[in-house]
PDB file of C-alpha atoms and ligand atoms in Angstrom:
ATOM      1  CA  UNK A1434    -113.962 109.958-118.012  1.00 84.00           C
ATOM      2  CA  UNK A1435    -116.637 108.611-120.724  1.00 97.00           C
ATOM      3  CA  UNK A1436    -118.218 112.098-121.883  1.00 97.00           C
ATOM      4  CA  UNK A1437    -122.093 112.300-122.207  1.00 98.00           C
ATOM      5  CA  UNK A1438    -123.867 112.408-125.434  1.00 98.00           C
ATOM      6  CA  UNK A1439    -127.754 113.455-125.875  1.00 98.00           C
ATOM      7  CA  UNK A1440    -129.161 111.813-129.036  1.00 98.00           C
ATOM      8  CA  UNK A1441    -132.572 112.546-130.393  1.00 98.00           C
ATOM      9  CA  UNK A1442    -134.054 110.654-132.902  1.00 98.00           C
ATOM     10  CA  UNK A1443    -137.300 112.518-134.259  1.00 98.00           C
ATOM     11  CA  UNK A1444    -138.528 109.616-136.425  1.00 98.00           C
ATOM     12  CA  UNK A1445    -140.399 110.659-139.061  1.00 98.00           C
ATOM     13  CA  UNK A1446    -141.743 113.618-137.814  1.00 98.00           C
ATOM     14  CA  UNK A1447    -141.073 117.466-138.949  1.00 98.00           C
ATOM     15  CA  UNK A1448    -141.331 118.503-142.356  1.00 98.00           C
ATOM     16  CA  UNK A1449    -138.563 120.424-143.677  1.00 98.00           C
ATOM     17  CA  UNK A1450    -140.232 123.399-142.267  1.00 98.00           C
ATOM     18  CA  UNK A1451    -141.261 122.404-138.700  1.00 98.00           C
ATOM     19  CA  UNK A1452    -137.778 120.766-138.854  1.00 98.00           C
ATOM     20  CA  UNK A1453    -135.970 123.980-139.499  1.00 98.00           C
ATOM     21  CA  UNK A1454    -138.319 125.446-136.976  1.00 98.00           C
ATOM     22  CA  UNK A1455    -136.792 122.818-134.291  1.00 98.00           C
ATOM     23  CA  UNK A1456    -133.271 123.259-135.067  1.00 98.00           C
ATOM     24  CA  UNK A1457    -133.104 127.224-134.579  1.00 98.00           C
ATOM     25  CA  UNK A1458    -134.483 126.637-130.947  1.00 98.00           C
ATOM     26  CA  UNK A1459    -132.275 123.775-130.309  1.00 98.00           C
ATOM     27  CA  UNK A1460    -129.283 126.382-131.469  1.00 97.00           C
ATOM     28  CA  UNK A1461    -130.294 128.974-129.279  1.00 97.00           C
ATOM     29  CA  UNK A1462    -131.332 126.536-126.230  1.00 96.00           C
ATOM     30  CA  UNK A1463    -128.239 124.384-126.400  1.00 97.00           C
ATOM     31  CA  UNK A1464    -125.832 127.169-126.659  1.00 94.00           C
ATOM     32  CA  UNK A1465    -123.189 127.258-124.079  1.00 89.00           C
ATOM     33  CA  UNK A1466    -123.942 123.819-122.606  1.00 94.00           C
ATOM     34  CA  UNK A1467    -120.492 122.703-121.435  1.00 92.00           C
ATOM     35  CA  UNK A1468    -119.490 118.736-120.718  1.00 95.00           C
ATOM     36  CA  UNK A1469    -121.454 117.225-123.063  1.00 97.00           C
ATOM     37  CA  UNK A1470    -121.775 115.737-126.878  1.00 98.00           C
ATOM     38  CA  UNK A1471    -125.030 116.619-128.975  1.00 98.00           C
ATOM     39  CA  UNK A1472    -126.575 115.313-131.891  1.00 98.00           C
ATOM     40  CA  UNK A1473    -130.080 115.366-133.263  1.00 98.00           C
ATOM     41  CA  UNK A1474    -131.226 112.951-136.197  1.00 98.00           C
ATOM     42  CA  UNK A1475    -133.955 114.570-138.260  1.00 98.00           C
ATOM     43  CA  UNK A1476    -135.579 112.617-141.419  1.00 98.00           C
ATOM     44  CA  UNK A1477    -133.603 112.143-144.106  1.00 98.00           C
ATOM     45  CA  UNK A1478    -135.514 115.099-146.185  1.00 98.00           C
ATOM     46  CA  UNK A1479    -134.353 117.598-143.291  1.00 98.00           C
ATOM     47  CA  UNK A1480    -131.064 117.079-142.895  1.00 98.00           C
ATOM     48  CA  UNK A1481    -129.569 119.600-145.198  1.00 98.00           C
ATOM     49  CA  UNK A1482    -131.827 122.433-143.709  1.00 98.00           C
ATOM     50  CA  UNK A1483    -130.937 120.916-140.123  1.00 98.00           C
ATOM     51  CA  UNK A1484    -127.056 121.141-141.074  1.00 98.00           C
ATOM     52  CA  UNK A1485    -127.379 124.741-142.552  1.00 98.00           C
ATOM     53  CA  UNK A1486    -128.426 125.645-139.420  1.00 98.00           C
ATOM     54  CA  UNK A1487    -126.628 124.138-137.063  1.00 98.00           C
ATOM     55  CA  UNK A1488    -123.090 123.980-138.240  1.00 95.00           C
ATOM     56  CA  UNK A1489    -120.940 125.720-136.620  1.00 92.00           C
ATOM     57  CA  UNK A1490    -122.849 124.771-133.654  1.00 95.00           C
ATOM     58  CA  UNK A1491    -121.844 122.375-130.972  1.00 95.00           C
ATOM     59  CA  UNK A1492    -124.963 120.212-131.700  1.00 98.00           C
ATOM     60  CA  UNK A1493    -124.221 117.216-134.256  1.00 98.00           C
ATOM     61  CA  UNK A1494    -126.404 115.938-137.102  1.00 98.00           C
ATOM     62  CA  UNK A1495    -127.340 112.557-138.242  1.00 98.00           C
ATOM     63  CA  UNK A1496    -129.639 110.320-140.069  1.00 98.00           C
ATOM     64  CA  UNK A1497    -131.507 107.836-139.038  1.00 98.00           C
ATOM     65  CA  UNK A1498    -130.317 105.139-141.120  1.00 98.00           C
ATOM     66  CA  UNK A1499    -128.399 103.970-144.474  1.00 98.00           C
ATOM     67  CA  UNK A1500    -128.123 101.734-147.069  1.00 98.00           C
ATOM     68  CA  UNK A1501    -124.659  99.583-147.305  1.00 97.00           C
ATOM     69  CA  UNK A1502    -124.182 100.481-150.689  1.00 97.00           C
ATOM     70  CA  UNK A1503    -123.108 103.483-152.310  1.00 94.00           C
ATOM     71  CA  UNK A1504    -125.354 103.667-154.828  1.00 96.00           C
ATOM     72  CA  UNK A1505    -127.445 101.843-157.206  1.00 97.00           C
ATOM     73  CA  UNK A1506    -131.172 100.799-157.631  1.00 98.00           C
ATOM     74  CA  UNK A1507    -132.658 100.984-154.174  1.00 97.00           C
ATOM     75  CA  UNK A1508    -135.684 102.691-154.560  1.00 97.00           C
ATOM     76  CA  UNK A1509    -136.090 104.350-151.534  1.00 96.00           C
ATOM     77  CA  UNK A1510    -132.768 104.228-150.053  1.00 97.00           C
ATOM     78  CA  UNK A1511    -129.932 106.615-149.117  1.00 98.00           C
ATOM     79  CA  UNK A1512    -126.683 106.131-148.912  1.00 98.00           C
ATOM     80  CA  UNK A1513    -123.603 107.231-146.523  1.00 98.00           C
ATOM     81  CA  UNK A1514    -122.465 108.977-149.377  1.00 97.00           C
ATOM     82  CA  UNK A1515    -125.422 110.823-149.755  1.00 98.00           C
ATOM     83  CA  UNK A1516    -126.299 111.852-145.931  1.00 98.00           C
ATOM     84  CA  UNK A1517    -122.627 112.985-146.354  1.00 98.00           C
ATOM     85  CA  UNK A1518    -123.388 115.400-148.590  1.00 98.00           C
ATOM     86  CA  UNK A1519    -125.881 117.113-146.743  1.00 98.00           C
ATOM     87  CA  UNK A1520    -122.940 117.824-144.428  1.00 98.00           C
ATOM     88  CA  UNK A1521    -124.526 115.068-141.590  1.00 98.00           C
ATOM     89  CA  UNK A1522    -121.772 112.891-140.170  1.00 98.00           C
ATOM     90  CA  UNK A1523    -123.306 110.324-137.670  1.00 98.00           C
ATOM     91  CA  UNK A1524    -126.341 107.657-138.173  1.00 98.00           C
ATOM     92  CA  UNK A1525    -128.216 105.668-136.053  1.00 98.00           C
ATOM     93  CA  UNK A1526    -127.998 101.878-137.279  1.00 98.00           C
ATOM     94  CA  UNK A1527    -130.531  98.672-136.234  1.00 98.00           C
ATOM     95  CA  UNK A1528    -132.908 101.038-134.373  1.00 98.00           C
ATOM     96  CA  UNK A1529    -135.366  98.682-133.296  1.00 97.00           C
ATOM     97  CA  UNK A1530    -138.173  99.934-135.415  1.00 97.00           C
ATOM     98  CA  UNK A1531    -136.190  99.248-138.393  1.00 98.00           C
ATOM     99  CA  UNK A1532    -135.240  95.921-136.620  1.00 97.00           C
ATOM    100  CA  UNK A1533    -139.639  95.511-136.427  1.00 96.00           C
ATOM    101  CA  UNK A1534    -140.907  97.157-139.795  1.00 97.00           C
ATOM    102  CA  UNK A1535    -137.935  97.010-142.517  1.00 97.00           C
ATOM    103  CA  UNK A1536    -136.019  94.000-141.871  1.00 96.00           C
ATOM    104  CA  UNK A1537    -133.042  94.987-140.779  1.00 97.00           C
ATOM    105  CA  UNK A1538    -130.770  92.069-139.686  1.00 97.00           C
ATOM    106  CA  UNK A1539    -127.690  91.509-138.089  1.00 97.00           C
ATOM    107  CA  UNK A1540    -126.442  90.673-140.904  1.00 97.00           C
ATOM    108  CA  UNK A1541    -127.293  93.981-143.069  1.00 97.00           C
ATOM    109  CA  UNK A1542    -126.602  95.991-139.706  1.00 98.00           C
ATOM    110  CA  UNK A1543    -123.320  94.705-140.061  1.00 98.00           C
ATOM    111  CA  UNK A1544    -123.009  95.761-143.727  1.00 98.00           C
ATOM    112  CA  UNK A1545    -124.390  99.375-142.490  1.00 98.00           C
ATOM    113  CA  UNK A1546    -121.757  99.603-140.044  1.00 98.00           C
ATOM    114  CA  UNK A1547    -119.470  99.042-142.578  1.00 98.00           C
ATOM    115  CA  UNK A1548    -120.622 101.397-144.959  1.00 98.00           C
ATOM    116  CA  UNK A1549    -120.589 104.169-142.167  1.00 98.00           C
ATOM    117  CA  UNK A1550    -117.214 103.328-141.576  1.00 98.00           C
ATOM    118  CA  UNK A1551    -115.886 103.775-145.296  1.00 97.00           C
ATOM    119  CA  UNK A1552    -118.024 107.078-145.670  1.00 97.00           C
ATOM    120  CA  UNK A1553    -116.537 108.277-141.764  1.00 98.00           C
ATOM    121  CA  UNK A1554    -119.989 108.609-140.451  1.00 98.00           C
ATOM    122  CA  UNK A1555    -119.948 108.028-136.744  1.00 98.00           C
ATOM    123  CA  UNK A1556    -122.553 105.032-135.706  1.00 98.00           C
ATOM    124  CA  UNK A1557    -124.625 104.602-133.151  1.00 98.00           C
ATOM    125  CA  UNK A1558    -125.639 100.798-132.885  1.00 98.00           C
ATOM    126  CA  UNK A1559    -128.937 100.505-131.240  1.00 98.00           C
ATOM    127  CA  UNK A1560    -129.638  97.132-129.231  1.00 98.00           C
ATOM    128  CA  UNK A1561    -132.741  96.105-127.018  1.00 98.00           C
ATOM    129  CA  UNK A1562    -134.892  93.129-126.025  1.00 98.00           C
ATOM    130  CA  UNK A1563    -138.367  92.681-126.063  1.00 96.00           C
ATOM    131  CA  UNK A1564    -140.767  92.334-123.255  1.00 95.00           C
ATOM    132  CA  UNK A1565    -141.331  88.721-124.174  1.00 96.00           C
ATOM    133  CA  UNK A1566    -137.628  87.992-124.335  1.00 97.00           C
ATOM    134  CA  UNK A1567    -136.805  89.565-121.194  1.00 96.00           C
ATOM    135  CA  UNK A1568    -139.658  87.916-119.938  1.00 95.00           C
ATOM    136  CA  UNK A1569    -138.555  84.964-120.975  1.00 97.00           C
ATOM    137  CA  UNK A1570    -134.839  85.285-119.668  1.00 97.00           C
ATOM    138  CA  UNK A1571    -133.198  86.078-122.694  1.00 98.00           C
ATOM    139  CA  UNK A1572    -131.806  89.439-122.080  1.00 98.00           C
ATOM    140  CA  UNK A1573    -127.868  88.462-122.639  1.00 98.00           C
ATOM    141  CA  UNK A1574    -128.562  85.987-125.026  1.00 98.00           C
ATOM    142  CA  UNK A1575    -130.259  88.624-127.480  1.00 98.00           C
ATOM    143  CA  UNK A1576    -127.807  91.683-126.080  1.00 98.00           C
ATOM    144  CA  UNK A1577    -124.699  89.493-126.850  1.00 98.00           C
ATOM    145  CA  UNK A1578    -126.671  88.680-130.766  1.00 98.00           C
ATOM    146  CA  UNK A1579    -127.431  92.041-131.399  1.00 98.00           C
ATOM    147  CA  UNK A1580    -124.244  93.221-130.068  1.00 98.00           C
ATOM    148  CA  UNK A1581    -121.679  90.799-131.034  1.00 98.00           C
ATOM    149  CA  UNK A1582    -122.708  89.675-135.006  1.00 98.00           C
ATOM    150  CA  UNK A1583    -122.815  92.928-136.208  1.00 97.00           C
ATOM    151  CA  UNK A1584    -118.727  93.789-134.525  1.00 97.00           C
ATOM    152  CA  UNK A1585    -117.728  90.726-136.137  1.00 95.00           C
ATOM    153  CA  UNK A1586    -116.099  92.044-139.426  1.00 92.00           C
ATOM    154  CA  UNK A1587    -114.580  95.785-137.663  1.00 97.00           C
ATOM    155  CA  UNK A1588    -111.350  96.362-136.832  1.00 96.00           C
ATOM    156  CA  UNK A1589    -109.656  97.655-133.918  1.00 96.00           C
ATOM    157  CA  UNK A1590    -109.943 101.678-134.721  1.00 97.00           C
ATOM    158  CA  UNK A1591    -113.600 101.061-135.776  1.00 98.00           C
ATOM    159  CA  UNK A1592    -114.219  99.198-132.260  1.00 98.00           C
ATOM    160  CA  UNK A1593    -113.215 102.300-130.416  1.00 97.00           C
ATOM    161  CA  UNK A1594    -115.416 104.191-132.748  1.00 97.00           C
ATOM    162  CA  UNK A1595    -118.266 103.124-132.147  1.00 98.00           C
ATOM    163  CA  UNK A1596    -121.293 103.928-129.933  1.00 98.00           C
ATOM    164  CA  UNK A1597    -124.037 101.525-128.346  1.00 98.00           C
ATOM    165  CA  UNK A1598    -127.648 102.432-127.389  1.00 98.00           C
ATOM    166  CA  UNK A1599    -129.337 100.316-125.322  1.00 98.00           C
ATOM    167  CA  UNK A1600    -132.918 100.588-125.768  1.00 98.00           C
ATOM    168  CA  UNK A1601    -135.581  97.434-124.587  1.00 97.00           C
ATOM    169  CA  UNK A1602    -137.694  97.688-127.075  1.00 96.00           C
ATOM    170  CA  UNK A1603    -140.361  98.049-124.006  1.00 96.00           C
ATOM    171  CA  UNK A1604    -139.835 101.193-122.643  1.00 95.00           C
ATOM    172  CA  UNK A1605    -139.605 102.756-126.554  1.00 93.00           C
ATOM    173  CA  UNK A1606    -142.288 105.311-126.797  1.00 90.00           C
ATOM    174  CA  UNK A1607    -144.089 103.460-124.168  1.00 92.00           C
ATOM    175  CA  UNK A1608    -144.362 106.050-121.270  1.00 90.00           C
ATOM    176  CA  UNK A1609    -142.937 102.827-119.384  1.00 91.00           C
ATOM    177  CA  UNK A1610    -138.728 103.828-118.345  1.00 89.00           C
ATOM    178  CA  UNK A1611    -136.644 100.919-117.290  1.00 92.00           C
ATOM    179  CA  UNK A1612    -135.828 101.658-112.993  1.00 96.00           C
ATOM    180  CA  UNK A1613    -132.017 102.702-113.223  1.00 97.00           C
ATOM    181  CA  UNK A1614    -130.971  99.308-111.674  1.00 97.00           C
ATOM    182  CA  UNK A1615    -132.709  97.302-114.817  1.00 97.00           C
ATOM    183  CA  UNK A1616    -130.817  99.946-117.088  1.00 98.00           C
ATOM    184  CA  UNK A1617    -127.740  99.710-115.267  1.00 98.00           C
ATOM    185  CA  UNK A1618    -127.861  96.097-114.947  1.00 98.00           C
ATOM    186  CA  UNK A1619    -128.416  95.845-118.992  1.00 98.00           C
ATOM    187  CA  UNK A1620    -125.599  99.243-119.580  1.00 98.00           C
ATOM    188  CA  UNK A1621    -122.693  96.491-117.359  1.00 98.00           C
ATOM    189  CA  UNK A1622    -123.931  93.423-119.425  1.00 98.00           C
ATOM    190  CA  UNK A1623    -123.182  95.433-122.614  1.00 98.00           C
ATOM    191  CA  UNK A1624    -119.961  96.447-121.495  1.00 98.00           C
ATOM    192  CA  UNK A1625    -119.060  93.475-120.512  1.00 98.00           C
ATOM    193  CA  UNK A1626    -120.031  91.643-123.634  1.00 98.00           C
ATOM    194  CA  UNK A1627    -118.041  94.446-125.886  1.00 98.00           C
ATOM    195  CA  UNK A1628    -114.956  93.785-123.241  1.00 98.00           C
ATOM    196  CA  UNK A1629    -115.266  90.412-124.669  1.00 97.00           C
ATOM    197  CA  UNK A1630    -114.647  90.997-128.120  1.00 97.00           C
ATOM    198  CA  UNK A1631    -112.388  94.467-128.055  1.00 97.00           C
ATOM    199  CA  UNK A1632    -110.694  94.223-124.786  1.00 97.00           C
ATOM    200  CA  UNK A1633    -111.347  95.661-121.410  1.00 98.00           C
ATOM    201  CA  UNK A1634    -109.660  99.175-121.769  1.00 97.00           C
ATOM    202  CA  UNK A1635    -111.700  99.558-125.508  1.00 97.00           C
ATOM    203  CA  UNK A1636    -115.181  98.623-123.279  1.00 98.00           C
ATOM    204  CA  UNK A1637    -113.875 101.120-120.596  1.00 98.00           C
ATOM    205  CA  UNK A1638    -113.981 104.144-123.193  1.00 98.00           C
ATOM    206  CA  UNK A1639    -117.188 103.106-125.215  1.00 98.00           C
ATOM    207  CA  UNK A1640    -119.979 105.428-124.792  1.00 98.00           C
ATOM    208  CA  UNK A1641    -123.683 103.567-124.168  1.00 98.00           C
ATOM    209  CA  UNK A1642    -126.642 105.189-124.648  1.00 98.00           C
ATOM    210  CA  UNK A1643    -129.914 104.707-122.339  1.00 98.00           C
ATOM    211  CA  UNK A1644    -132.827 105.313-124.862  1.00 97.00           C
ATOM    212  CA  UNK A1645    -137.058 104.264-123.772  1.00 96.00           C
ATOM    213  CA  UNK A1646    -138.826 107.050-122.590  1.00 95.00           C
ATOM    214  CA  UNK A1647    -136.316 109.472-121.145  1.00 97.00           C
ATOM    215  CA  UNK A1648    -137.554 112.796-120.024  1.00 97.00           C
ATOM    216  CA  UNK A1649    -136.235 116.051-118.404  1.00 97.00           C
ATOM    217  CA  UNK A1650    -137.253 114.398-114.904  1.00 97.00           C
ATOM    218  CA  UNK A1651    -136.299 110.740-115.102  1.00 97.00           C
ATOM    219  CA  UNK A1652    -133.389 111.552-117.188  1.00 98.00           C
ATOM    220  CA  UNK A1653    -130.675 113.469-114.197  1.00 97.00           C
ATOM    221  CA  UNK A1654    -131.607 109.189-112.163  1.00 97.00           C
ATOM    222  CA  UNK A1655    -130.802 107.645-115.184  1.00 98.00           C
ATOM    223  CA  UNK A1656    -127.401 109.431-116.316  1.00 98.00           C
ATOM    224  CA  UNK A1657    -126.096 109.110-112.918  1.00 97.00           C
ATOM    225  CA  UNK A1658    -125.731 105.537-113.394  1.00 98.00           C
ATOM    226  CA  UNK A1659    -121.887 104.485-113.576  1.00 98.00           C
ATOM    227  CA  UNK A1660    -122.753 102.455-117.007  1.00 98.00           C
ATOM    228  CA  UNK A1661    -124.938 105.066-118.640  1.00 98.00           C
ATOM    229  CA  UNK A1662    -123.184 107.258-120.798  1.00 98.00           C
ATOM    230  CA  UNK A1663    -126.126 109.314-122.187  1.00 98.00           C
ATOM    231  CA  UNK A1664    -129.484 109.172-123.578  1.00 98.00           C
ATOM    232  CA  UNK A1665    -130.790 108.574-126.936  1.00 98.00           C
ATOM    233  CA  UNK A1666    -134.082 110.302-126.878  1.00 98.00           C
ATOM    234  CA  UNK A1667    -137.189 109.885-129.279  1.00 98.00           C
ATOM    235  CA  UNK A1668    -140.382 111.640-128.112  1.00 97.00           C
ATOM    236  CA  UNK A1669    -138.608 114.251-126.034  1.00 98.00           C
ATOM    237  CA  UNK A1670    -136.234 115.077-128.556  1.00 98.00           C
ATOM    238  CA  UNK A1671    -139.269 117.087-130.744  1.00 98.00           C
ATOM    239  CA  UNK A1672    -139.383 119.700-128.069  1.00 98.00           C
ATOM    240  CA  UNK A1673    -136.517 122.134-127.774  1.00 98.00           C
ATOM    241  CA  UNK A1674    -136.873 122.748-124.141  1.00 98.00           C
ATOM    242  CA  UNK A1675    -137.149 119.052-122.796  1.00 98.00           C
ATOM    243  CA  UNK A1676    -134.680 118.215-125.142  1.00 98.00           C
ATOM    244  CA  UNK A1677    -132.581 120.766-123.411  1.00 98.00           C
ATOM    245  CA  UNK A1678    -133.954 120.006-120.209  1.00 98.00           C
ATOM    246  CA  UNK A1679    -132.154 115.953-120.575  1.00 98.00           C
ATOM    247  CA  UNK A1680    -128.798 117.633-122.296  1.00 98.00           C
ATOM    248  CA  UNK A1681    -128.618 119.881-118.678  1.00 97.00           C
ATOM    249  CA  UNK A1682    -129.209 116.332-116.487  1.00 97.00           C
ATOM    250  CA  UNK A1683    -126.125 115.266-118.295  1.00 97.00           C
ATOM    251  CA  UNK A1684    -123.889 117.572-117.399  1.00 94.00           C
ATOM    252  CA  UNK A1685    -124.392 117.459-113.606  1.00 79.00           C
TER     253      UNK A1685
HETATM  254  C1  LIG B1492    -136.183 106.049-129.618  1.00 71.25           C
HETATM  255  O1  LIG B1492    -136.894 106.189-130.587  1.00 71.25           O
HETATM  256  O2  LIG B1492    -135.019 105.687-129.788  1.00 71.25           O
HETATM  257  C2  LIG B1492    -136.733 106.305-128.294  1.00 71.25           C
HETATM  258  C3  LIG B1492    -136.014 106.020-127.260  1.00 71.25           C
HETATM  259  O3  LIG B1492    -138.007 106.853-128.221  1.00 71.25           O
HETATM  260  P1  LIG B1492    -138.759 107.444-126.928  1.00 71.25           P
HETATM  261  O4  LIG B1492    -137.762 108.333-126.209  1.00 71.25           O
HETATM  262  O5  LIG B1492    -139.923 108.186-127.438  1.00 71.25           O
HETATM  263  O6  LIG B1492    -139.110 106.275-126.070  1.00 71.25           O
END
């Protein structure tokens, strides 16, 4: 009942160019794939190119992050205002490498989530442990952190907005995949901690990503998972034919 949707976040790789490159064979690869939600997140210098091309298509575009305010000085920045205007309508918030190299908080990725919200950009709220804190037994207590803070301050319609990607930090360009039992296990914890904040039937209908090293032949294990509602997908998301080769697992 929960449809699938195949993320791919290329980081900061492809230059306009290369990016432009990438989206025409994602056009022509993911054409007619039926049962299941796209969306590809390009650098924030590509997504105007990246939306030329693919609107009109069924493949969605986002960014990779925001700023929580419109506008102002923030050298650097962009708002949801802005990746609005390159006709992008989705962004992935607190990916974990923000989390690690910029700062980002659960306090700020609750400001994000806001901002998304007043500019109707669809988020995806990335979540994850470490190896240490898993190691160290603290997979629900950082899930339920990550998770929880950042829902505080949305309403009701913005609960059953939103989308969650699990991703332990671990298996994140790592080669290493969490087995589908420690993904399921973590996809049923995160359900179960949303259930307790928006209500069983809003947990029911929320769409979680798997993301940590998913290919075209770990990925088909992985979605069939009752918990796992797609894939958000890093390294294999730079190659039009893997990428395509994960959206195809999800529709099986
Ligand atoms: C990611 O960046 O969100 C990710 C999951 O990367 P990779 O697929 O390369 O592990």
């Amino acid at each position: 009942m929960r449809r699938p949707l195949i993320a791919g976040n290329w980081k900061m790789n492809q230059d306009n160019r290369e990016a432009i490159e990438l989206a025409r064979q994602l056009k022509v690869k993911l054409a007619g794939l039926d049962g299941v939600d796209l969306l590809v997140c390009p650098p924030a210098t590509a997504l105007a190119s990246v939306c030329e091309i693919l609107g009109g298509s069924a493949v969605a575009v986002g960014a990779q992050n925001l700023h929580d305010r419109r506008s102002g000085a923030f050298t650097g920045e962009i708002s949801g205002a802005m990746i609005r205007s390159t006709g992008a309508d989705w962004v992935l918030i607190g990916h974990s490498e923000r989390r690690q190299f910029f700062g980002d908080d659960e306090d700020w990725i609750a400001r994000k989530l806001l901002a998304a919200f007043e500019c109707e950009i669809h988020p995806v709220l990335c979540i994850g442990e470490t190896l240490a804190e898993r190691e160290a037994g603290q997979l629900e207590t950082v899930l339920r952190r990550q998770l929880l803070q950042p829902l505080e301050n949305l309403g009701e319609d913005q609960l059953a907005k939103i989308i969650v990607a699990y991703e332990p930090v671990w298996a994140i360009g790592t080669g290493v995949v969490a087995t589908p039992q420690q993904a399921q296990d973590a996809h049923a914890l995160v359900r179960g901690l949303f259930a307790s904040r928006a209500g069983q039937a809003a947990a029911d209908r929320l769409r979680i990503l798997y993301g940590g090293s998913v290919k075209p032949d770990n990925a088909g294990e992985l979605l069939s998972c009752p918990d796992i509602d797609g894939a958000l997908v890093g390294g294999a998301s730079l190659d039009a034919a893997s990428f395509q080769g994960i959206a195809a697992a999800a529709t099986n």
